[in-house]
Structures are given as C-alpha cells and as structure tokens.
Short mmCIF file of C-alpha atoms in Angstrom, two decimals:
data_model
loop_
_atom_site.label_atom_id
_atom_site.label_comp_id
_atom_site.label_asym_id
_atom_site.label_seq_id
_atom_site.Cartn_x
_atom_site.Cartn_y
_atom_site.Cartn_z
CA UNK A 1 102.93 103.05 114.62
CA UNK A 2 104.34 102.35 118.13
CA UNK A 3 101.39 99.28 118.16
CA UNK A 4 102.56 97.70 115.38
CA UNK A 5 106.48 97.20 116.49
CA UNK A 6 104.83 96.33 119.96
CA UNK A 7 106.60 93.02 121.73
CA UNK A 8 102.88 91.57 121.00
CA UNK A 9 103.52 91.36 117.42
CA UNK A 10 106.49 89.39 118.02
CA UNK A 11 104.65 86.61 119.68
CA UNK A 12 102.40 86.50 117.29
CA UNK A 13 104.80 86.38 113.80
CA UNK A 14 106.88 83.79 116.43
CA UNK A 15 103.25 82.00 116.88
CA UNK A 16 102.29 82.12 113.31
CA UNK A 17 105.55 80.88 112.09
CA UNK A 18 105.87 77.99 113.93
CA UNK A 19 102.08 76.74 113.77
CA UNK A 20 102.70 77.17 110.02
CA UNK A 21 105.92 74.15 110.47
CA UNK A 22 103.39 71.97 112.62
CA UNK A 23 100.91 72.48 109.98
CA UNK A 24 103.55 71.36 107.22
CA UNK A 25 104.22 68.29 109.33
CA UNK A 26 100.08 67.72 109.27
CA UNK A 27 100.31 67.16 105.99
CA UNK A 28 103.31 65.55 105.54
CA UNK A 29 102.05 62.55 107.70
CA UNK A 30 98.21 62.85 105.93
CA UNK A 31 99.47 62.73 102.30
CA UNK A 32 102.32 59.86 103.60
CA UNK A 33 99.20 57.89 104.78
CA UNK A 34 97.67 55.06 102.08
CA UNK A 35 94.08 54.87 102.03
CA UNK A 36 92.69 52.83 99.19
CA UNK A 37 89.10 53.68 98.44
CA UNK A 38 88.53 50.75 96.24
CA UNK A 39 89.81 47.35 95.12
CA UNK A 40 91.72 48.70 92.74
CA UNK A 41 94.03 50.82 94.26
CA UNK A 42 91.73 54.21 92.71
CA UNK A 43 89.83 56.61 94.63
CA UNK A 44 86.31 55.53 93.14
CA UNK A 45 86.93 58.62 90.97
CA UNK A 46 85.44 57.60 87.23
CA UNK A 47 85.49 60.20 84.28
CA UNK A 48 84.74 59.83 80.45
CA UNK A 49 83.83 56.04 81.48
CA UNK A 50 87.39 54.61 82.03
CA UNK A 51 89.77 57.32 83.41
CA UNK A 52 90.55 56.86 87.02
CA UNK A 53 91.90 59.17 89.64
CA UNK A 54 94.57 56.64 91.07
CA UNK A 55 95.66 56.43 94.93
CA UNK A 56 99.08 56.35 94.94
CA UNK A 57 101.31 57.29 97.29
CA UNK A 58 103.50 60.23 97.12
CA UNK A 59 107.05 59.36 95.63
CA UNK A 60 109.88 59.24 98.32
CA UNK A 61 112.32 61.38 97.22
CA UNK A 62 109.47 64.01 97.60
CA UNK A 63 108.47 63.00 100.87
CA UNK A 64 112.44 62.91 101.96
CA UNK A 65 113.29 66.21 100.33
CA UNK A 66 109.81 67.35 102.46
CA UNK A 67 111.17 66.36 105.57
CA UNK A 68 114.45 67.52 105.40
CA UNK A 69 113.09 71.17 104.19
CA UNK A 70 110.91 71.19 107.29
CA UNK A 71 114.02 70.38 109.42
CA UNK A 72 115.96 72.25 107.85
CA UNK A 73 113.22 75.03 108.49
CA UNK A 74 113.09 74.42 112.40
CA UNK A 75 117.16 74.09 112.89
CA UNK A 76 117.38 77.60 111.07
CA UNK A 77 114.78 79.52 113.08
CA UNK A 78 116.84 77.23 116.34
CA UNK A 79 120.11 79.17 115.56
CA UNK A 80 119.19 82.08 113.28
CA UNK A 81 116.51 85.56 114.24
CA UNK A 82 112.94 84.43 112.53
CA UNK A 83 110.61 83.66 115.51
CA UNK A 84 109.78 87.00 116.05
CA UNK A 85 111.93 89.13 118.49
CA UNK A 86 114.44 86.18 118.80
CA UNK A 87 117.93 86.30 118.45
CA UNK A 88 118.62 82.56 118.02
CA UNK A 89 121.27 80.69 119.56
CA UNK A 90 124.00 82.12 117.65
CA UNK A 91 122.80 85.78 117.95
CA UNK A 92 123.51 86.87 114.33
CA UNK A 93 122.05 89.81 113.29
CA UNK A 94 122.59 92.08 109.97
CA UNK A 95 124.32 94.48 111.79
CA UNK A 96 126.22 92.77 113.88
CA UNK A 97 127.71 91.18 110.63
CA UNK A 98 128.48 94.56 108.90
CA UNK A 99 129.80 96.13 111.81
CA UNK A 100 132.22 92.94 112.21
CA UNK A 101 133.45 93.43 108.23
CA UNK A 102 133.79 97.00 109.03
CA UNK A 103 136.31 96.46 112.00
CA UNK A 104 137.99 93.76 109.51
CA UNK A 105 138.36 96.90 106.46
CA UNK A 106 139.69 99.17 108.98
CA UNK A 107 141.99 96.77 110.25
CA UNK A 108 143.20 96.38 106.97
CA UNK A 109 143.66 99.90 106.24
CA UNK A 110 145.08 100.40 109.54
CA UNK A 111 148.86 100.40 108.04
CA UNK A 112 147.78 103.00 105.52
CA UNK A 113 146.58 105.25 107.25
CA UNK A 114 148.97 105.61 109.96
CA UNK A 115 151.40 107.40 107.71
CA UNK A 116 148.67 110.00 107.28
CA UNK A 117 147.77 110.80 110.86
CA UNK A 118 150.52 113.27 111.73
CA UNK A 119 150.12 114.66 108.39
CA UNK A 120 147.93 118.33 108.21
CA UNK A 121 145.70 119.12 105.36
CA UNK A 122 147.99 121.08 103.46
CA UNK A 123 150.74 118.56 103.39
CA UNK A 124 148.20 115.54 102.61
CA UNK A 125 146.87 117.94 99.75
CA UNK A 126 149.93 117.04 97.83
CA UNK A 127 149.79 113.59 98.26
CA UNK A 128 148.77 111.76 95.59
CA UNK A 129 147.81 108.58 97.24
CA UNK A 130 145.77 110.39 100.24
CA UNK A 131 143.64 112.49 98.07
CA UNK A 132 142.92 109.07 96.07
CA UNK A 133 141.73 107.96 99.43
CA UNK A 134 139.70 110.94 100.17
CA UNK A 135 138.06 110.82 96.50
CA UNK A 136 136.59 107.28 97.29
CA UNK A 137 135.64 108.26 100.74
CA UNK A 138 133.91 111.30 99.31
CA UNK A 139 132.22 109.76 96.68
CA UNK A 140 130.82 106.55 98.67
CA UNK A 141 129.75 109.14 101.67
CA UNK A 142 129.08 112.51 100.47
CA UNK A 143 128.63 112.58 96.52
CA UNK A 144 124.72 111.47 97.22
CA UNK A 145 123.75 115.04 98.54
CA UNK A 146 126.91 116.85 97.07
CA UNK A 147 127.46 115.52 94.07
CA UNK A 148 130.25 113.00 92.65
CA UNK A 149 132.01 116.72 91.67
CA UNK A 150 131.26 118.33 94.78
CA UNK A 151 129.20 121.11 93.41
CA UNK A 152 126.12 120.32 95.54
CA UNK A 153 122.90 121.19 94.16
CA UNK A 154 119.67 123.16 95.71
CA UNK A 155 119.42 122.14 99.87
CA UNK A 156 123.18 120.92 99.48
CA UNK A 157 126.09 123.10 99.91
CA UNK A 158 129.14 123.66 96.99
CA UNK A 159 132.17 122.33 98.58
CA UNK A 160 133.71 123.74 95.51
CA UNK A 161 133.95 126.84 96.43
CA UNK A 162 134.42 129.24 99.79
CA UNK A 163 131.33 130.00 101.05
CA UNK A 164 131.05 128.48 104.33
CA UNK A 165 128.73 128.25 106.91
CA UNK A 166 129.32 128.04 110.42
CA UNK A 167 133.29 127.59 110.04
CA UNK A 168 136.18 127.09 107.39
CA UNK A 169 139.21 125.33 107.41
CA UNK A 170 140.08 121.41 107.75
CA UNK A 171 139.48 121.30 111.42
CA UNK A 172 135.72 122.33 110.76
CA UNK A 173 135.48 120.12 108.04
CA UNK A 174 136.17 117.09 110.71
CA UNK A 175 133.93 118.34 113.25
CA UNK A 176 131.11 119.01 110.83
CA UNK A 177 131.74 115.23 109.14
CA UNK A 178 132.04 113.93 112.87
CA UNK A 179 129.37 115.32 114.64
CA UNK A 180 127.01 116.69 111.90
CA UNK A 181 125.55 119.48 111.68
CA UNK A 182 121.92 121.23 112.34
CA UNK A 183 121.32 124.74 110.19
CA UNK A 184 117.86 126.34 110.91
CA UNK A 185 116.45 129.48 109.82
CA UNK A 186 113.12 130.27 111.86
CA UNK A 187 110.32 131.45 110.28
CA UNK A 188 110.17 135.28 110.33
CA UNK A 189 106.99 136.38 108.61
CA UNK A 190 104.95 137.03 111.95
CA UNK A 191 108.12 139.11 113.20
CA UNK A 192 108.43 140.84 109.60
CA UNK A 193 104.58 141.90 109.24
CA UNK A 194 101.85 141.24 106.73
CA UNK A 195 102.29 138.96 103.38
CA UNK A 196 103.15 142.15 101.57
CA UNK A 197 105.97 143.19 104.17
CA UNK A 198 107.43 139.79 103.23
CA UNK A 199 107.38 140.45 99.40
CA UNK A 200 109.32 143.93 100.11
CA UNK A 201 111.98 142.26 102.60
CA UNK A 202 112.18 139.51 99.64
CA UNK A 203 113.14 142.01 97.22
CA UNK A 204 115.51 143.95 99.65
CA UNK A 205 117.16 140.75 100.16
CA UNK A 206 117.60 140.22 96.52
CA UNK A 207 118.71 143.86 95.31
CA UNK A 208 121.96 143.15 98.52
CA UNK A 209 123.62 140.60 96.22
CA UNK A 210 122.34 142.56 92.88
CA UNK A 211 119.75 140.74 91.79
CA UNK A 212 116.97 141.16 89.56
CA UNK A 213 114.49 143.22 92.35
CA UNK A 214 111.89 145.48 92.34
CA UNK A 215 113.10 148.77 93.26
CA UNK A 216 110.17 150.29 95.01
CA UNK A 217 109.29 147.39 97.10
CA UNK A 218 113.23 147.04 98.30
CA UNK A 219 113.22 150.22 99.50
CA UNK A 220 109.72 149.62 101.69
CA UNK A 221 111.35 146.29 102.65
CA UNK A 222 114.78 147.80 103.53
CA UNK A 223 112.89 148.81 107.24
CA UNK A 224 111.41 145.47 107.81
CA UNK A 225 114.73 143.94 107.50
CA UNK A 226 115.86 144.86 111.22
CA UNK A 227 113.91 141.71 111.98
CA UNK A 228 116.35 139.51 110.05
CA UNK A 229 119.47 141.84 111.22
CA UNK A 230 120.00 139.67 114.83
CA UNK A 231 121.06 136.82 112.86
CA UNK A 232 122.28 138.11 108.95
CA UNK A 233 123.98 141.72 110.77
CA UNK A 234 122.34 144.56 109.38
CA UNK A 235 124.42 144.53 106.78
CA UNK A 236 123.35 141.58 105.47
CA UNK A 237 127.04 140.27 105.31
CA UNK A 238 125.64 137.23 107.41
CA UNK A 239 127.47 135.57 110.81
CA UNK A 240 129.42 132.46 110.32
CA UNK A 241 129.76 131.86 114.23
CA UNK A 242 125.85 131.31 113.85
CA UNK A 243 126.19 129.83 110.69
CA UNK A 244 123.72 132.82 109.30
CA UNK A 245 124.59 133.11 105.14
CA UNK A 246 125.75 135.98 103.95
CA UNK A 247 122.69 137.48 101.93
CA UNK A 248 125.22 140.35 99.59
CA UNK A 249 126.67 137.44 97.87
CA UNK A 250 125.08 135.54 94.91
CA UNK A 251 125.35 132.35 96.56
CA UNK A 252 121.55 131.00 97.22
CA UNK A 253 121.35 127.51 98.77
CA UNK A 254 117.74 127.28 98.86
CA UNK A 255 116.81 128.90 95.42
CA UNK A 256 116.90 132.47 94.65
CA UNK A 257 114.38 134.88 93.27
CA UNK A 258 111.50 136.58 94.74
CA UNK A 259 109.33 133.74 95.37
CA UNK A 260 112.16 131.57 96.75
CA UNK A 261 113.44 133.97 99.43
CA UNK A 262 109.78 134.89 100.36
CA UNK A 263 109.06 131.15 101.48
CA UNK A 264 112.11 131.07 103.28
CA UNK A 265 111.06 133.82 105.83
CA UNK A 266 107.64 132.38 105.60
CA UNK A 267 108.02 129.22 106.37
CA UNK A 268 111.94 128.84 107.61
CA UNK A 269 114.27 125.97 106.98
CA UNK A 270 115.64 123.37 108.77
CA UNK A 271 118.70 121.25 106.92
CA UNK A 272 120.41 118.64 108.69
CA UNK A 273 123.94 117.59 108.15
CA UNK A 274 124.32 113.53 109.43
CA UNK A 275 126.88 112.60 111.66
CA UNK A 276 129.69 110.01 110.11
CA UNK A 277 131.44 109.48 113.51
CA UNK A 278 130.18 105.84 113.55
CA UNK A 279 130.51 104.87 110.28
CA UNK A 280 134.13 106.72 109.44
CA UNK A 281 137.33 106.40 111.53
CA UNK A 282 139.21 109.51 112.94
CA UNK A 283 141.46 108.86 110.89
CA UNK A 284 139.29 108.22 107.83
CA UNK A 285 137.82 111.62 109.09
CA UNK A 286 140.92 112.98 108.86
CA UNK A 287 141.91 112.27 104.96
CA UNK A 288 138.59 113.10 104.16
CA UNK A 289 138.58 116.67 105.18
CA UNK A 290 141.65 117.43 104.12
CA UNK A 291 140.28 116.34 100.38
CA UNK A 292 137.04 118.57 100.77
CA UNK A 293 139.64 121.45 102.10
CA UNK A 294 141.62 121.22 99.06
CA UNK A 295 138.23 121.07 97.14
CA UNK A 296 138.10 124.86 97.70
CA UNK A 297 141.38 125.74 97.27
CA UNK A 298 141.66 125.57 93.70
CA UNK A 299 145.06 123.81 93.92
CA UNK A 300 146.50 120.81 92.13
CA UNK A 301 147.95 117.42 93.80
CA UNK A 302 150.81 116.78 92.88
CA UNK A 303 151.77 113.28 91.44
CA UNK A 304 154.08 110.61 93.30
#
C-alpha cells in the first residue's frame, strides 16, 4: 500500500493529466483543419449509390465552447490541487475549507457559550437551553456508536445508566470525550489453562452476576479465576482505576452467555474510544459532558 501513495504516483496522475489536455488540443486543431477529399466538398465516401459522407467543418460554437473547456481545464488545475501532489496557486484544500467554516461556527457560538463556561454540570443540568445544546452535540458526535437515546448497543457503552468504566462524574466525561479512550482486555486463555478450563472460568464468571451457569463447571472454574483476579479483584467486583468491569453485575458490554464470555478470555478485546479534542471546543466539551452526566442521573431539566 505504501507504493501506491508513493510521490511517483503523483508525477505520473500530474503526467497523465496534462498529456490528456495536449492531446485534447491535438484534436481540436485536426478536426478544425478542412481537408476536402473531392470536388465536391465529400469525403469520396458513396453508400446506397447517392448518399455521401460530407466534409464539413465542425460548427463554431462547438469548436469555441471546446476551447474555452480546455482553458478552462488548464486555469483550474493552475490555481486548484489536480496535478497530482500539487497544491495550486491558491492552496485550497478540503480541509483547509472545513476547518476555516469550523473556526467561523465557533466564532459564532462564541457568545453562547461563554455564559456556560463558569457553569458546573449540575447547574447546566437545569438549563434548558444548554442541555438543548448538548442534545445536538450528542447526537451529531456520539449517537452513531451510542445511540440517538444513549443506550449504546453491544461494543458501545449505556450512558444511560451508572456503570462506568475507568471513572464517573462530569470531569471524566471531558477527559474521556477529549482525549479518548483505549479499553483492552488481554487474552487470558494460555494463563487460564486448556479450552475446557476456559469453559469452567466462563461459567464461574456467569453464575457472579446470577446468570444462567452450569453449576459443576463454575465450581471447577472458580480456581482458574485467580488468573483474571489482578485485574477484575478476586471478587470479581472489577477496578475502575484500571477500567476492569465489574463481572457480579448483569451489565455485559460484549455479549453475555457462555459462549460470549469464553471468546473474551480467548481471544481478548480491544475497544477504542476516539478523541474529539480537535473537532469539539473546550467549551463545547464542556456542555457536552455535563448532558451525558445528567444522562445517568435520572433527573429532569427544568424549563426556562
């Protein structure tokens, strides 16, 4: 892949392109060019004993509006990013452009959200207009992996309600939205034993939070578990400082059930949370995790 995106393939697409406007100028000037092939202004050309093949020349509105799309071709790829790697003279670029009406929407929005810097979660909770703001944030930068309601689905976390990992609170929320977030669980099945040593710890795992289990294999798995006990405690209770789930709950990320938990300490998991830091404003940042925070708190905003 590296070959193809290779500063040789932009000579050549810059090559190409512009052999391909000398070659429309070739026949521009060959088709603009009269050559009568007989008396009669026909190409010789004869069919069903009188139809000709007539040499006229090409009407001049066509050749004009020819010329000035060639031109028009040539000034573009002057001033405008189509010759391959260059810029052009005026250096626009896609992202240049939407990172210029960005600066102009935050600009904008400035005055607005100045009134809601100073303000902390629980005060912007009850404000109408700020959770309005944080709705539309949410739903046109999180509601793609966690749902227009928040609820998540399997792989994406339930903002909903207050099982968190790694943190809680509105101060997490920004960190997590600013700087992403990387949640791995290695897999354990070499440290855990043979295939069947997985199925047991699998069913341990399960009968913690209650679940439907088989009884004789939890209690064979209940030793293997000390190799998941550095990271979930050997409780199972889980560490948020490591961001390790707590495993006595019902709440199953991944999929629950024998077969689901016993490819997670096969094969492990790695989720990534993307950072926003680039794309939202602090104080954009801000709003917006106040609005997740009151997600989970089951509490009303009140109307202004």
């Amino acid at each position: 892949m590296s070959d193809f995106i290779s500063g040789g393939w932009s000579v050549y697409v810059a090559g190409l392109t512009i052999l391909s406007l000398i070659f429309c100028v070739f026949v521009l000037i060959v088709a603009s060019k009269r050559k009568p092939m007989a008396d009669d202004n026909s190409t010789g050309h004869i069919w069903d004993e009188d139809l000709k093949e007539l040499n006229n020349p090409l009407p001049r509105w066509w050749m004009w509006l020819f010329v000035i799309t060639v031109v028009f071709a040539a000034a573009y790829l002057t001033f405008y990013p189509g010759l391959g790697s260059n810029p052009g003279t005026f250096k626009w670029s896609s992202a240049g452009q939407w990172e210029n009406e960005q600066q102009k929407a935050h600009a904008a929005m400035a005055p607005v959200y100045d009134k809601f810097k100073a303000m902390p979660a629980a005060e912007l909770a009850k404000d109408a207009q700020a959770m309005g703001i944080g709705e539309r944030l949410f739903v046109n930068n999180c509601a793609q992996c966690h749902g227009s309601d928040a609820r998540g689905s399997k792989g994406f976390p339930n903002l909903t309600d207050g099982d968190w990992l790694g943190g809680t609170g509105p101060e997490y929320i920004a960190k997590t939205v600013t700087e992403g977030r990387q949640g791995m669980m290695p897999p354990m099945a070499a440290a855990v034993g043979t295939p069947e040593d997985v199925k047991n710890v699998a069913n341990y795992v399960l009968s913690l939070s209650g679940s439907p289990h088989n009884n004789l294999a939890a209690q064979l798995g209940k030793p293997k578990f000390a190799a998941c006990a550095a990271c979930h405690g050997p409780d199972g209770k889980g560490n948020q400082a490591m961001g390790a789930p707590n495993l006595t709950d019902k709440v199953w990320l991944h999929g629950w059930g024998e077969e689901a938990v016993t490819a997670m300490v096969t094969a492990g998991k790695t989720n990534v949370m993307p950072s926003f830091q680039k794309r939202l404003t602090p104080e954009q940042i801000h709003v917006l995790s106040a609005y997740v925070w009151n997600l989970s708190q089951g509490t009303a905003v009140a109307a202004k």
